[in-house]
Amino acid sequence: MTISEYSEKKLFILSLLLFLVQGDNYASAAVVVEIARDFNMHISQAGLFVTAYLLPFGIFTLFFGPMADKYGKAKVISIGAFAVSIFCTLGGFALGLVSLSLIRAVNGIFAASIIPVTISLIGEKFSYDPKAMQNALGRALGMLFMGAAAAPIIAGTLTYLVFWRMVYFAYGLAIFTTAIFIRKTLDKSNIVNSNLSLKSVYREAFGNKRLINLVSAEFFLGFSVLGSFMYSGDFVQETTTFNIFWVGVALTFFGLGTVIGGRHAASIKEKVGPSIIIYAGVLGFLCWGLMGFIGIYYFMLVAFLGYGFSFILLHTFIVTTAQNLIPDKKGLVMSLVSFNLFVGGGLGTLVNSYVLSFSDFMFVFFLAGIFIFTAGVLTYKFIN
């Protein structure tokens, strides 16, 4: 199946949804500073709303992945998109940390039905043509990474010009509009397996020791990246005293690193060999481990870029290898990957909120550097 046969319009609308939902996730790194100020609390307390989003996201991917394989990925994506748009918008009406955390928790639950399921749907549509699948997934993942790249600058600009609540209003409206187009244009007749059961698919998954070992590296990756990135905006602002717009610019360099790494991961591995996995872990450790010790804005830009590059190389190698281990159940595989990534990220934000209550950012970044290096070592061990 070629991209033209599947329809450029359908691929674009799915990719746009990935862009927006990923943006809704990463925008939190830019707005958490202003949320803490607005709610009159320390950044370590305000960061708990990030944990409230990440943990349900990770946990519920275990449910939505198999359900998408059973009842249809398009149906799950369509329902999830409308729900995310509603709860994303409601985030802008939150009256305090408790209400914001509850709203973001429900938002995270439904977001779990979109990112991993959409990626697996695209992979399913092109599963009989490896080259076409690589091209389609490359375009979709490129939009996903651009969502992460653009979110901080979008959030920083809206917060600087208007207010942090406008970020959630804007993303909610955009996702709602996209959900309407998805409902009208997406083919609902994708492959389903009505006899599939959660018990059977997870028995098969946990029986594949290589798969379980491999996806466990995502936990360390999530703890490192998602667990620390959400606090990095506050670090940049405290260190440089720049306004929220320039904070958003700095955080955007992380997303640019993911875009560059995502586009060239396969060719880099082909040229360098499997050792690139270890190099990626070392790069992540150096960029993030030194972040807390060097308070120069331009170094921060380089560190964000290198850290994003390191993260996406490791993540891409894990995902592509894991999907090949159980090729007929891509929804299940993406559920396991997302579970480890986002639960690791949720626990990371929780641990770092505690660390910041009595220590400083240097320890947070250094710990995250150790975790991404560990992820690199584990990935190298279980891929080879």
CSV table of N, CA and C in Angstrom, one decimal, residues 19 34 49 54-55 91 94 100 109 131 134 154 166 171 178 220 226 237 259 281 306 320 323 344 347 372 377 380:
chain,number,residue,atom,x,y,z
A,19,PHE,N,0.8,15.7,16.5
A,19,PHE,CA,1.4,17.0,16.8
A,19,PHE,C,0.8,17.7,17.9
A,34,GLU,N,4.6,29.6,35.3
A,34,GLU,CA,3.5,30.6,35.6
A,34,GLU,C,2.4,30.0,36.4
A,49,PHE,N,1.0,18.4,39.0
A,49,PHE,CA,-0.1,18.2,38.0
A,49,PHE,C,0.5,17.5,36.7
A,54,LEU,N,0.9,12.2,33.6
A,54,LEU,CA,1.8,11.1,33.0
A,54,LEU,C,1.4,9.7,33.5
A,55,LEU,N,1.2,9.6,34.8
A,55,LEU,CA,0.9,8.3,35.4
A,55,LEU,C,-0.4,7.6,34.8
A,91,GLY,N,-8.7,22.3,31.4
A,91,GLY,CA,-7.6,22.7,32.1
A,91,GLY,C,-7.4,24.2,32.3
A,94,ALA,N,-9.2,25.6,35.4
A,94,ALA,CA,-8.8,25.1,36.8
A,94,ALA,C,-8.7,26.2,37.8
A,100,LEU,N,-6.8,21.3,38.7
A,100,LEU,CA,-6.0,21.1,37.5
A,100,LEU,C,-5.4,19.7,37.4
A,109,ILE,N,-5.6,10.0,30.7
A,109,ILE,CA,-6.2,8.7,30.4
A,109,ILE,C,-6.6,8.6,29.0
A,131,LYS,N,9.1,-0.4,3.0
A,131,LYS,CA,9.6,0.9,2.6
A,131,LYS,C,8.5,2.0,2.8
A,134,GLN,N,8.0,2.6,6.5
A,134,GLN,CA,9.0,3.5,7.0
A,134,GLN,C,8.8,5.0,6.7
A,154,ILE,N,5.2,27.8,21.6
A,154,ILE,CA,3.8,28.1,21.5
A,154,ILE,C,3.3,28.5,22.9
A,166,MET,N,-4.6,30.3,28.3
A,166,MET,CA,-4.8,30.3,26.9
A,166,MET,C,-4.1,29.2,26.2
A,171,TYR,N,-4.9,24.6,22.5
A,171,TYR,CA,-4.7,23.2,22.2
A,171,TYR,C,-6.0,22.5,22.2
A,178,THR,N,-9.6,19.0,14.9
A,178,THR,CA,-9.0,17.9,14.2
A,178,THR,C,-9.8,16.6,14.4
A,220,PHE,N,13.5,3.8,32.4
A,220,PHE,CA,14.6,4.7,32.8
A,220,PHE,C,14.6,5.9,31.9
A,226,LEU,N,11.2,12.7,30.8
A,226,LEU,CA,9.9,13.4,31.3
A,226,LEU,C,10.0,13.8,32.7
A,237,GLN,N,14.7,29.9,33.8
A,237,GLN,CA,14.2,31.2,34.2
A,237,GLN,C,15.0,31.7,35.5
A,259,VAL,N,13.5,16.0,16.6
A,259,VAL,CA,13.2,16.0,15.1
A,259,VAL,C,14.4,15.6,14.3
A,281,GLY,N,23.5,7.3,25.0
A,281,GLY,CA,23.4,7.3,26.4
A,281,GLY,C,24.5,8.3,27.0
A,306,GLY,N,21.2,18.4,22.4
A,306,GLY,CA,21.8,17.1,22.5
A,306,GLY,C,21.0,16.1,23.3
A,320,THR,N,11.2,0.4,17.3
A,320,THR,CA,11.3,-0.4,16.1
A,320,THR,C,11.7,-1.8,16.4
A,323,GLN,N,8.5,-3.6,18.1
A,323,GLN,CA,7.4,-3.9,17.2
A,323,GLN,C,7.7,-5.2,16.3
A,344,GLY,N,7.4,5.8,34.1
A,344,GLY,CA,8.7,6.3,34.5
A,344,GLY,C,8.8,7.8,34.6
A,347,LEU,N,6.7,9.0,37.8
A,347,LEU,CA,7.5,8.8,39.0
A,347,LEU,C,8.7,9.7,39.1
A,372,ILE,N,19.5,8.3,32.0
A,372,ILE,CA,19.5,8.2,30.5
A,372,ILE,C,20.7,7.3,30.1
A,377,VAL,N,22.5,1.8,28.2
A,377,VAL,CA,23.2,0.5,28.4
A,377,VAL,C,22.2,-0.6,28.3
A,380,TYR,N,21.2,-1.2,24.6
A,380,TYR,CA,22.3,-1.8,23.9
A,380,TYR,C,22.3,-3.3,24.2
